[in-house]
Coordinates of N, CA and C in Angstrom, one line a residue:
Chain A
A34 N 110.0 97.7 190.0 CA 108.9 96.9 189.5 C 109.4 95.9 188.4
Q35 N 108.7 94.8 188.4 CA 109.0 93.8 187.4 C 108.3 94.1 186.1
T36 N 109.0 93.8 185.0 CA 108.4 93.9 183.7 C 108.7 92.6 182.9
V37 N 107.8 92.3 182.1 CA 107.9 91.1 181.2 C 107.7 91.5 179.8
T38 N 108.6 91.2 178.9 CA 108.5 91.7 177.5 C 108.5 90.5 176.6
Q39 N 107.5 90.5 175.8 CA 107.4 89.5 174.7 C 107.4 90.3 173.4
S40 N 108.5 90.2 172.6 CA 108.7 91.1 171.5 C 108.1 90.6 170.2
Q41 N 107.5 89.5 170.2 CA 106.9 88.9 169.0 C 105.4 88.9 169.2
P42 N 104.7 89.8 168.6 CA 103.2 89.8 168.8 C 102.5 88.6 168.1
E43 N 103.1 88.2 166.9 CA 102.5 87.1 166.2 C 103.6 86.3 165.6
M44 N 103.4 85.0 165.6 CA 104.3 84.1 164.9 C 103.5 83.0 164.2
S45 N 104.1 82.3 163.3 CA 103.5 81.2 162.6 C 104.5 80.1 162.4
V46 N 104.1 78.9 162.4 CA 105.0 77.7 162.2 C 104.3 76.7 161.4
Q47 N 105.0 75.9 160.6 CA 104.4 74.8 159.9 C 104.2 73.6 160.8
E48 N 103.1 72.9 160.6 CA 102.9 71.7 161.4 C 104.1 70.8 161.4
A49 N 104.4 70.3 162.5 CA 105.6 69.4 162.8 C 106.9 70.1 162.9
E50 N 107.0 71.3 162.6 CA 108.2 72.1 162.8 C 108.4 72.6 164.2
T51 N 109.5 73.2 164.4 CA 109.9 73.7 165.7 C 109.8 75.3 165.7
V52 N 109.3 75.8 166.8 CA 109.2 77.3 166.9 C 109.6 77.7 168.3
T53 N 110.3 78.9 168.4 CA 110.7 79.4 169.7 C 110.1 80.8 169.9
L54 N 109.5 80.9 171.1 CA 108.9 82.2 171.5 C 109.8 82.8 172.5
S55 N 110.0 84.1 172.3 CA 111.0 84.8 173.2 C 110.3 85.5 174.4
C56 N 111.0 85.7 175.4 CA 110.5 86.4 176.6 C 111.7 86.9 177.4
T57 N 111.7 88.2 177.7 CA 112.7 88.7 178.6 C 112.0 89.4 179.8
Y58 N 112.7 89.6 180.8 CA 112.1 90.2 182.0 C 113.1 91.0 182.7
D59 N 112.6 91.9 183.6 CA 113.5 92.8 184.3 C 113.2 92.7 185.8
T60 N 114.1 92.3 186.6 CA 113.9 92.2 188.0 C 115.2 92.3 188.8
S61 N 115.1 92.8 190.0 CA 116.2 92.8 190.9 C 116.2 91.6 191.9
E62 N 115.2 90.8 191.8 CA 115.0 89.6 192.7 C 116.0 88.6 192.3
N63 N 116.3 87.7 193.2 CA 117.2 86.6 192.9 C 116.4 85.3 192.9
N64 N 115.3 85.2 193.7 CA 114.5 84.0 193.8 C 113.1 84.4 193.2
Y65 N 112.7 83.7 192.1 CA 111.5 83.9 191.5 C 111.1 82.7 190.6
Y66 N 110.0 82.8 190.0 CA 109.5 81.7 189.2 C 109.0 82.3 187.8
L67 N 109.2 81.5 186.8 CA 108.8 81.9 185.5 C 107.8 80.8 184.9
F68 N 106.9 81.3 184.1 CA 105.8 80.4 183.6 C 105.6 80.8 182.1
W69 N 105.1 79.8 181.4 CA 104.5 80.0 180.1 C 103.0 79.5 180.2
Y70 N 102.1 80.4 179.8 CA 100.7 80.0 179.8 C 100.2 80.0 178.3
K71 N 99.3 79.1 178.0 CA 98.7 79.1 176.7 C 97.2 79.4 176.8
Q72 N 96.8 80.3 175.9 CA 95.4 80.6 175.9 C 94.8 80.3 174.5
P73 N 94.2 79.2 174.3 CA 93.6 78.8 173.0 C 92.3 79.7 172.8
P74 N 91.7 79.5 171.7 CA 90.5 80.3 171.4 C 89.4 80.1 172.4
S75 N 89.4 79.0 173.2 CA 88.4 78.9 174.2 C 88.6 79.9 175.3
R76 N 89.7 80.6 175.3 CA 90.2 81.6 176.2 C 90.6 81.1 177.6
Q77 N 90.5 79.8 177.9 CA 91.0 79.3 179.1 C 92.5 79.5 179.2
M78 N 93.0 80.0 180.3 CA 94.5 80.1 180.5 C 95.0 78.8 181.1
I79 N 95.9 78.2 180.4 CA 96.5 76.9 180.7 C 98.0 77.0 180.9
L80 N 98.4 76.4 182.1 CA 99.8 76.4 182.3 C 100.5 75.4 181.4
V81 N 101.6 75.9 180.7 CA 102.3 75.0 179.8 C 103.6 74.5 180.5
I82 N 104.3 75.4 181.2 CA 105.6 75.0 181.8 C 106.0 76.0 182.8
R83 N 106.8 75.6 183.8 CA 107.3 76.5 184.8 C 108.7 76.3 185.1
Q84 N 109.4 77.3 185.6 CA 110.8 77.2 185.8 C 111.1 78.0 187.1
E85 N 111.9 77.3 188.0 CA 112.3 78.0 189.2 C 113.7 78.7 188.9
A86 N 113.8 79.9 189.4 CA 115.0 80.6 189.0 C 116.3 80.0 189.6
Y87 N 116.1 79.3 190.8 CA 117.3 78.8 191.4 C 117.8 77.5 190.8
K88 N 117.0 77.0 189.8 CA 117.4 75.7 189.1 C 118.1 76.1 187.8
Q89 N 119.2 75.6 187.6 CA 119.9 75.8 186.3 C 119.4 75.0 185.2
Q90 N 118.9 73.8 185.5 CA 118.4 72.9 184.5 C 117.1 73.5 183.9
N91 N 117.1 73.5 182.5 CA 115.9 74.0 181.8 C 114.8 73.0 182.0
A92 N 113.6 73.5 182.2 CA 112.4 72.7 182.4 C 111.9 72.1 181.0
T93 N 111.4 71.0 181.1 CA 110.9 70.3 179.9 C 109.5 69.6 180.2
E94 N 108.6 69.8 179.3 CA 107.3 69.1 179.4 C 106.9 68.6 178.1
N95 N 107.2 67.3 177.8 CA 106.9 66.7 176.5 C 107.5 67.5 175.4
R96 N 106.7 68.1 174.5 CA 107.2 68.8 173.3 C 107.6 70.2 173.7
F97 N 107.4 70.6 174.9 CA 107.7 72.0 175.3 C 108.9 72.1 176.2
S98 N 109.8 73.0 175.9 CA 111.0 73.2 176.7 C 111.3 74.6 176.7
V99 N 112.1 75.0 177.7 CA 112.5 76.4 177.9 C 114.0 76.5 177.8
N100 N 114.4 77.7 177.4 CA 115.8 78.1 177.5 C 115.9 79.2 178.5
F101 N 116.3 78.9 179.7 CA 116.4 79.9 180.8 C 117.8 80.4 180.9
Q102 N 118.0 81.7 180.7 CA 119.3 82.3 180.8 C 119.1 83.4 181.9
K103 N 119.5 83.0 183.1 CA 119.2 83.9 184.3 C 120.0 85.2 184.2
A104 N 121.2 85.2 183.8 CA 122.1 86.4 183.7 C 121.5 87.3 182.6
A105 N 121.0 86.8 181.6 CA 120.5 87.6 180.5 C 119.0 87.9 180.7
K106 N 118.4 87.3 181.8 CA 117.0 87.5 182.1 C 116.1 87.2 180.8
S107 N 116.4 86.0 180.3 CA 115.7 85.6 179.2 C 115.1 84.2 179.4
F108 N 113.9 84.0 178.9 CA 113.1 82.8 179.2 C 112.3 82.4 178.0
S109 N 112.9 81.7 177.0 CA 112.2 81.4 175.8 C 111.6 80.1 175.8
L110 N 110.5 79.9 175.0 CA 109.8 78.6 175.0 C 110.0 78.0 173.6
K111 N 110.4 76.8 173.6 CA 110.5 76.0 172.4 C 109.4 75.0 172.3
I112 N 108.7 75.0 171.1 CA 107.7 74.0 170.9 C 108.2 73.1 169.7
S113 N 108.4 71.9 170.0 CA 108.8 70.9 169.0 C 107.7 70.2 168.4
D114 N 107.8 69.7 167.1 CA 106.8 69.0 166.5 C 105.4 69.7 166.6
S115 N 105.4 70.9 166.2 CA 104.2 71.7 166.4 C 102.9 71.0 165.9
Q116 N 101.9 71.1 166.6 CA 100.6 70.5 166.3 C 99.5 71.6 166.1
L117 N 98.5 71.3 165.4 CA 97.4 72.3 165.1 C 96.8 72.8 166.5
G118 N 96.8 71.9 167.4 CA 96.2 72.3 168.7 C 97.1 73.3 169.5
D119 N 98.3 73.5 169.0 CA 99.2 74.5 169.7 C 98.8 75.9 169.3
T120 N 98.0 76.1 168.3 CA 97.5 77.4 167.9 C 96.9 78.1 169.1
A121 N 97.4 79.2 169.6 CA 96.9 79.9 170.8 C 97.7 81.2 171.0
M122 N 97.3 81.9 172.0 CA 98.1 83.0 172.5 C 99.0 82.5 173.6
Y123 N 100.2 82.8 173.6 CA 101.1 82.4 174.7 C 101.6 83.5 175.5
F124 N 101.5 83.4 176.8 CA 101.9 84.4 177.7 C 103.1 84.0 178.6
C125 N 104.0 84.8 178.7 CA 105.2 84.6 179.6 C 104.8 85.3 180.9
A126 N 105.1 84.7 182.0 CA 104.8 85.3 183.3 C 105.9 85.1 184.3
F127 N 106.1 86.1 185.2 CA 107.1 86.2 186.2 C 106.3 86.2 187.5
M128 N 106.8 85.4 188.5 CA 106.2 85.4 189.8 C 107.2 85.5 190.9
K129 N 107.0 86.3 191.9 CA 107.8 86.4 193.1 C 107.0 86.3 194.3
H130 N 107.6 85.7 195.3 CA 106.8 85.5 196.6 C 107.2 86.6 197.5
V131 N 106.2 87.4 198.0 CA 106.5 88.5 198.9 C 105.9 88.1 200.3
P132 N 106.8 88.0 201.3 CA 106.3 87.6 202.6 C 105.2 88.5 203.1
N133 N 104.2 87.9 203.6 CA 103.0 88.5 204.2 C 102.0 89.1 203.2
T134 N 102.4 89.1 201.9 CA 101.5 89.6 200.9 C 101.2 88.6 199.8
G135 N 101.9 87.5 199.8 CA 101.6 86.5 198.8 C 102.4 86.5 197.5
N136 N 101.9 85.7 196.6 CA 102.6 85.6 195.3 C 102.2 86.8 194.3
Q137 N 103.1 87.4 193.7 CA 102.8 88.5 192.8 C 103.2 88.1 191.4
F138 N 102.3 88.2 190.5 CA 102.5 87.7 189.1 C 102.5 88.9 188.1
Y139 N 103.4 88.8 187.1 CA 103.5 89.8 186.1 C 103.5 89.1 184.8
F140 N 102.6 89.6 183.8 CA 102.5 88.9 182.6 C 103.0 89.8 181.4
G141 N 103.5 89.1 180.4 CA 103.8 89.8 179.1 C 102.6 90.0 178.3
T142 N 102.8 90.7 177.2 CA 101.6 91.1 176.4 C 101.2 89.9 175.4
G143 N 101.9 88.8 175.4 CA 101.5 87.7 174.7 C 102.0 87.6 173.2
T144 N 102.1 86.4 172.8 CA 102.5 86.1 171.4 C 101.4 85.2 170.8
S145 N 100.9 85.6 169.7 CA 99.8 84.8 169.0 C 100.5 83.8 168.1
L146 N 100.4 82.6 168.3 CA 101.0 81.5 167.5 C 100.0 80.8 166.7
T147 N 100.3 80.7 165.4 CA 99.4 80.0 164.5 C 100.2 78.8 163.9
V148 N 99.7 77.6 164.0 CA 100.3 76.5 163.4 C 99.6 76.2 162.1
I149 N 100.4 76.2 161.0 CA 99.8 76.1 159.7 C 99.9 74.6 159.2
P150 N 98.7 74.1 158.8 CA 98.7 72.7 158.3 C 99.5 72.5 157.0
Chain B
D820 N 88.5 69.3 192.8 CA 88.1 70.7 192.8 C 87.7 71.2 191.4
A821 N 86.7 72.1 191.4 CA 86.2 72.5 190.1 C 87.0 73.6 189.5
G822 N 88.0 74.1 190.2 CA 88.8 75.1 189.7 C 88.2 76.5 190.0
V823 N 88.8 77.5 189.5 CA 88.3 78.9 189.7 C 87.0 79.0 188.9
I824 N 85.9 79.5 189.6 CA 84.6 79.6 188.9 C 84.3 81.1 188.8
Q825 N 84.0 81.5 187.6 CA 83.5 82.9 187.4 C 82.1 82.9 186.8
S826 N 81.4 83.9 187.2 CA 80.1 84.1 186.6 C 79.8 85.6 186.4
P827 N 79.0 85.9 185.4 CA 78.6 85.1 184.3 C 79.7 84.8 183.3
R828 N 79.5 84.0 182.3 CA 80.5 83.8 181.3 C 80.5 84.9 180.3
H829 N 79.2 85.4 180.1 CA 79.1 86.5 179.1 C 78.1 87.5 179.8
E830 N 78.4 88.8 179.5 CA 77.5 89.8 180.0 C 77.4 90.9 179.0
V831 N 76.2 91.3 178.6 CA 76.0 92.4 177.7 C 75.1 93.4 178.5
T832 N 75.5 94.6 178.6 CA 74.8 95.6 179.3 C 74.9 97.0 178.6
E833 N 74.0 97.8 179.0 CA 73.9 99.2 178.4 C 74.8 100.1 179.2
M834 N 75.3 101.0 178.5 CA 76.2 102.1 179.1 C 75.4 102.7 180.3
G835 N 76.1 102.9 181.4 CA 75.5 103.5 182.5 C 75.0 102.5 183.6
Q836 N 74.8 101.3 183.2 CA 74.3 100.3 184.1 C 75.4 99.8 185.0
E837 N 75.0 99.2 186.1 CA 76.0 98.6 187.0 C 76.2 97.1 186.6
V838 N 77.5 96.7 186.7 CA 77.8 95.4 186.3 C 78.6 94.7 187.5
T839 N 78.2 93.5 187.8 CA 78.9 92.8 188.9 C 79.4 91.5 188.4
L840 N 80.7 91.3 188.5 CA 81.3 90.0 188.1 C 81.7 89.2 189.4
R841 N 81.5 87.9 189.3 CA 81.7 87.1 190.5 C 82.8 86.1 190.3
C842 N 83.4 85.7 191.4 CA 84.5 84.7 191.3 C 84.6 83.9 192.6
K843 N 84.7 82.6 192.4 CA 84.9 81.7 193.5 C 86.3 81.1 193.3
P844 N 87.3 81.4 194.2 CA 88.6 80.8 194.0 C 88.7 79.3 194.4
I845 N 89.8 78.7 194.1 CA 90.0 77.3 194.5 C 90.1 77.3 196.0
S846 N 89.4 76.3 196.6 CA 89.4 76.1 198.0 C 90.9 76.0 198.5
G847 N 91.2 76.8 199.6 CA 92.5 76.7 200.2 C 93.5 77.7 199.6
H848 N 93.1 78.3 198.5 CA 94.0 79.4 197.9 C 93.7 80.6 198.7
N849 N 94.7 81.4 198.9 CA 94.5 82.6 199.7 C 94.9 83.9 199.0
S850 N 95.3 83.8 197.8 CA 95.6 85.0 196.9 C 94.6 84.9 195.8
L851 N 94.0 86.1 195.5 CA 93.0 86.2 194.4 C 93.3 87.4 193.6
F852 N 93.2 87.2 192.3 CA 93.6 88.3 191.4 C 92.5 88.6 190.4
W853 N 92.3 89.8 190.0 CA 91.4 90.2 188.9 C 92.2 90.8 187.8
Y854 N 92.0 90.3 186.6 CA 92.7 90.8 185.4 C 91.7 91.2 184.4
R855 N 92.1 92.1 183.5 CA 91.3 92.5 182.4 C 92.2 92.3 181.1
Q856 N 91.6 91.7 180.1 CA 92.3 91.4 178.9 C 91.6 92.1 177.7
T857 N 92.4 92.9 177.0 CA 91.9 93.5 175.8 C 93.0 93.4 174.7
M858 N 92.6 93.6 173.5 CA 93.5 93.5 172.4 C 94.6 94.5 172.5
M859 N 94.2 95.7 172.9 CA 95.2 96.8 173.0 C 96.2 96.7 174.1
R860 N 95.7 96.2 175.3 CA 96.6 96.3 176.5 C 97.0 94.9 177.0
G861 N 96.5 93.9 176.4 CA 96.9 92.5 176.8 C 96.2 92.3 178.2
L862 N 97.0 91.6 179.0 CA 96.4 91.1 180.3 C 96.9 92.1 181.4
E863 N 96.0 92.9 182.0 CA 96.3 93.9 183.0 C 95.8 93.4 184.3
L864 N 96.7 93.5 185.3 CA 96.3 93.2 186.7 C 95.5 94.4 187.2
L865 N 94.3 94.2 187.7 CA 93.5 95.2 188.3 C 93.7 95.4 189.8
I866 N 93.6 94.2 190.4 CA 93.7 94.2 191.9 C 94.0 92.8 192.4
Y867 N 94.7 92.7 193.5 CA 94.8 91.4 194.1 C 94.6 91.4 195.6
F868 N 94.1 90.3 196.1 CA 93.8 90.2 197.5 C 94.7 89.1 198.1
N869 N 95.1 89.2 199.3 CA 95.7 88.2 200.1 C 95.0 88.0 201.4
N870 N 94.5 86.8 201.7 CA 93.7 86.6 202.9 C 92.6 87.5 203.0
N871 N 91.9 87.8 201.8 CA 90.7 88.6 201.7 C 91.0 90.1 201.8
V872 N 92.2 90.5 202.0 CA 92.6 91.9 202.1 C 93.2 92.4 200.8
P873 N 92.7 93.5 200.3 CA 93.3 94.1 199.1 C 94.7 94.5 199.3
I874 N 95.6 94.0 198.5 CA 97.1 94.3 198.7 C 97.5 95.4 197.7
D875 N 97.1 95.3 196.5 CA 97.5 96.2 195.4 C 96.3 96.5 194.5
D876 N 95.8 97.7 194.5 CA 94.7 98.0 193.6 C 95.1 99.1 192.7
S877 N 96.4 99.3 192.5 CA 96.9 100.3 191.6 C 96.5 100.2 190.1
G878 N 96.1 99.0 189.8 CA 95.7 98.7 188.4 C 94.2 99.0 188.1
M879 N 93.4 99.3 189.2 CA 92.0 99.7 189.0 C 92.0 101.0 188.2
P880 N 91.3 101.0 187.1 CA 91.4 102.1 186.2 C 90.8 103.4 186.8
E881 N 89.8 103.4 187.5 CA 89.2 104.6 188.0 C 88.1 104.2 189.1
D882 N 87.6 105.2 189.7 CA 86.7 105.0 190.8 C 85.4 104.2 190.4
R883 N 85.2 104.1 189.1 CA 84.0 103.4 188.7 C 84.1 101.9 189.0
F884 N 85.4 101.5 189.2 CA 85.7 100.1 189.5 C 85.9 99.9 191.0
S885 N 85.3 98.8 191.5 CA 85.5 98.4 192.9 C 85.5 96.9 193.0
A886 N 86.3 96.4 194.0 CA 86.3 95.0 194.2 C 86.3 94.7 195.6
K887 N 85.6 93.5 196.0 CA 85.5 93.1 197.3 C 85.8 91.6 197.5
M888 N 86.2 91.3 198.6 CA 86.4 89.9 198.9 C 85.9 89.6 200.4
P889 N 84.6 89.4 200.5 CA 84.0 89.4 201.9 C 84.5 88.1 202.7
N890 N 84.8 87.1 201.9 CA 85.3 85.8 202.6 C 86.3 85.1 201.6
A891 N 86.8 84.0 202.1 CA 87.9 83.3 201.4 C 87.4 82.6 200.1
S892 N 86.1 82.5 200.0 CA 85.5 81.8 198.9 C 84.7 82.6 197.9
F893 N 84.8 83.9 198.0 CA 84.0 84.7 197.1 C 84.6 86.1 196.9
S894 N 84.6 86.6 195.6 CA 85.0 87.9 195.3 C 84.1 88.5 194.2
T895 N 84.0 89.8 194.3 CA 83.2 90.5 193.2 C 84.0 91.7 192.7
L896 N 83.8 91.9 191.4 CA 84.3 93.1 190.7 C 83.1 93.9 190.2
K897 N 83.0 95.1 190.6 CA 81.8 95.9 190.2 C 82.3 97.1 189.4
I898 N 81.5 97.4 188.4 CA 81.7 98.6 187.6 C 80.4 99.4 187.6
Q899 N 80.5 100.6 188.0 CA 79.3 101.4 188.2 C 79.7 102.9 188.0
P900 N 79.3 103.6 187.0 CA 78.5 103.1 185.9 C 79.4 102.5 184.8
S901 N 78.9 101.6 184.0 CA 79.7 101.0 183.0 C 79.8 101.9 181.7
E902 N 80.9 101.7 181.0 CA 81.1 102.5 179.8 C 81.5 101.5 178.7
P903 N 81.3 101.9 177.4 CA 81.7 101.0 176.3 C 83.2 100.6 176.4
R904 N 84.1 101.5 176.8 CA 85.5 101.2 176.9 C 85.8 100.1 177.9
D905 N 84.9 99.8 178.8 CA 85.1 98.7 179.7 C 84.9 97.3 179.1
S906 N 84.5 97.3 177.9 CA 84.3 96.0 177.2 C 85.6 95.3 177.1
A907 N 85.6 94.0 177.6 CA 86.9 93.3 177.7 C 86.5 91.9 178.3
V908 N 87.5 91.0 178.4 CA 87.4 89.8 179.1 C 88.0 90.0 180.5
Y909 N 87.3 89.7 181.5 CA 87.8 89.8 182.9 C 88.0 88.4 183.4
F910 N 89.3 88.3 183.9 CA 89.7 87.0 184.5 C 89.9 87.1 186.0
C911 N 89.5 86.1 186.7 CA 89.8 85.9 188.1 C 90.8 84.8 188.2
A912 N 91.8 84.9 189.0 CA 92.8 83.8 189.2 C 93.0 83.7 190.7
S913 N 93.4 82.5 191.1 CA 93.8 82.3 192.5 C 95.1 81.6 192.6
S914 N 95.7 81.7 193.8 CA 97.0 81.1 194.0 C 97.2 80.8 195.5
L915 N 98.1 79.9 195.7 CA 98.3 79.5 197.1 C 99.5 80.4 197.6
R916 N 99.3 81.1 198.7 CA 100.4 82.0 199.2 C 101.4 81.1 200.0
A917 N 102.4 80.8 199.3 CA 103.4 79.9 199.9 C 104.7 79.9 199.0
R918 N 105.8 79.7 199.6 CA 107.0 79.5 198.8 C 106.8 78.2 198.0
G919 N 107.5 78.1 197.0 CA 107.4 76.8 196.3 C 106.8 77.0 194.9
N920 N 106.5 75.9 194.3 CA 106.2 75.7 192.9 C 104.7 75.9 192.8
T921 N 104.2 77.1 192.7 CA 102.8 77.3 192.5 C 102.5 78.4 191.5
E922 N 101.5 78.1 190.7 CA 101.2 79.0 189.6 C 99.8 79.7 189.9
A923 N 99.4 80.6 189.1 CA 98.1 81.2 189.2 C 97.1 80.3 188.4
F924 N 96.0 80.0 189.0 CA 95.0 79.2 188.3 C 93.9 80.2 187.9
F925 N 93.5 80.1 186.6 CA 92.6 81.1 186.1 C 91.2 80.5 185.9
G926 N 90.2 81.3 186.1 CA 88.8 81.0 185.7 C 88.6 81.1 184.2
Q927 N 87.4 80.8 183.7 CA 87.1 80.8 182.3 C 87.0 82.3 181.8
G928 N 86.9 83.2 182.7 CA 86.7 84.6 182.2 C 85.3 85.0 182.0
T929 N 85.0 86.3 182.1 CA 83.7 86.9 181.8 C 83.9 87.8 180.7
R930 N 83.2 87.6 179.6 CA 83.3 88.5 178.4 C 82.2 89.6 178.6
L931 N 82.7 90.8 178.9 CA 81.8 91.9 179.1 C 81.7 92.8 177.9
T932 N 80.5 93.1 177.5 CA 80.2 94.0 176.4 C 79.3 95.1 176.9
V933 N 79.8 96.3 176.7 CA 78.9 97.4 177.1 C 78.6 98.2 175.9
V934 N 77.3 98.3 175.7 CA 76.8 98.9 174.4 C 76.1 100.3 174.7

């Protein structure tokens, strides 16, 4: 079974600073996908960034980037130039495709990030 | 597309009553997931369907919970009888069953309060 671990239940960062959220996972799969989702107070789950395991290059989306270490099974999210709107719960997720049964997703327990003005 | 649509957004019910949560996945998606979110347990997968067929219901807490997907555009999660400990936010998500770069798309969630 796949497990996703987020060891930081809560974090805070000063506005305009950089923060890194950690995520580790356990799997025997070789091909899979990793995601970071953001859940603001509105509770909508919003995709922040995705990474394919077969790609060595780390994904980047504007101020958001990941540090994907496949051998270490680590997938951290870096938020640069933090903004007040980044205050949210962040979930790390693992997805594998299973033939004939579809995509299976596994989520971490989340990290609550507060951006301090 | 309007995205994944869940109803109701909020539900308050008395203990012992039947509760039905509804979900309309994104058109063309053929995997559907039901999650429960609480402070204590985070985001738990309850059940997921592929092509309207339940694939894994090992996350369903007990027999009081049941889920159906009668067609590709509709699913329900029913709790009967409801208990206060069922109070949580319930999310429905859908995904396209295919290799490639696809994520789970979530609905707005239903906040259930059982008093």
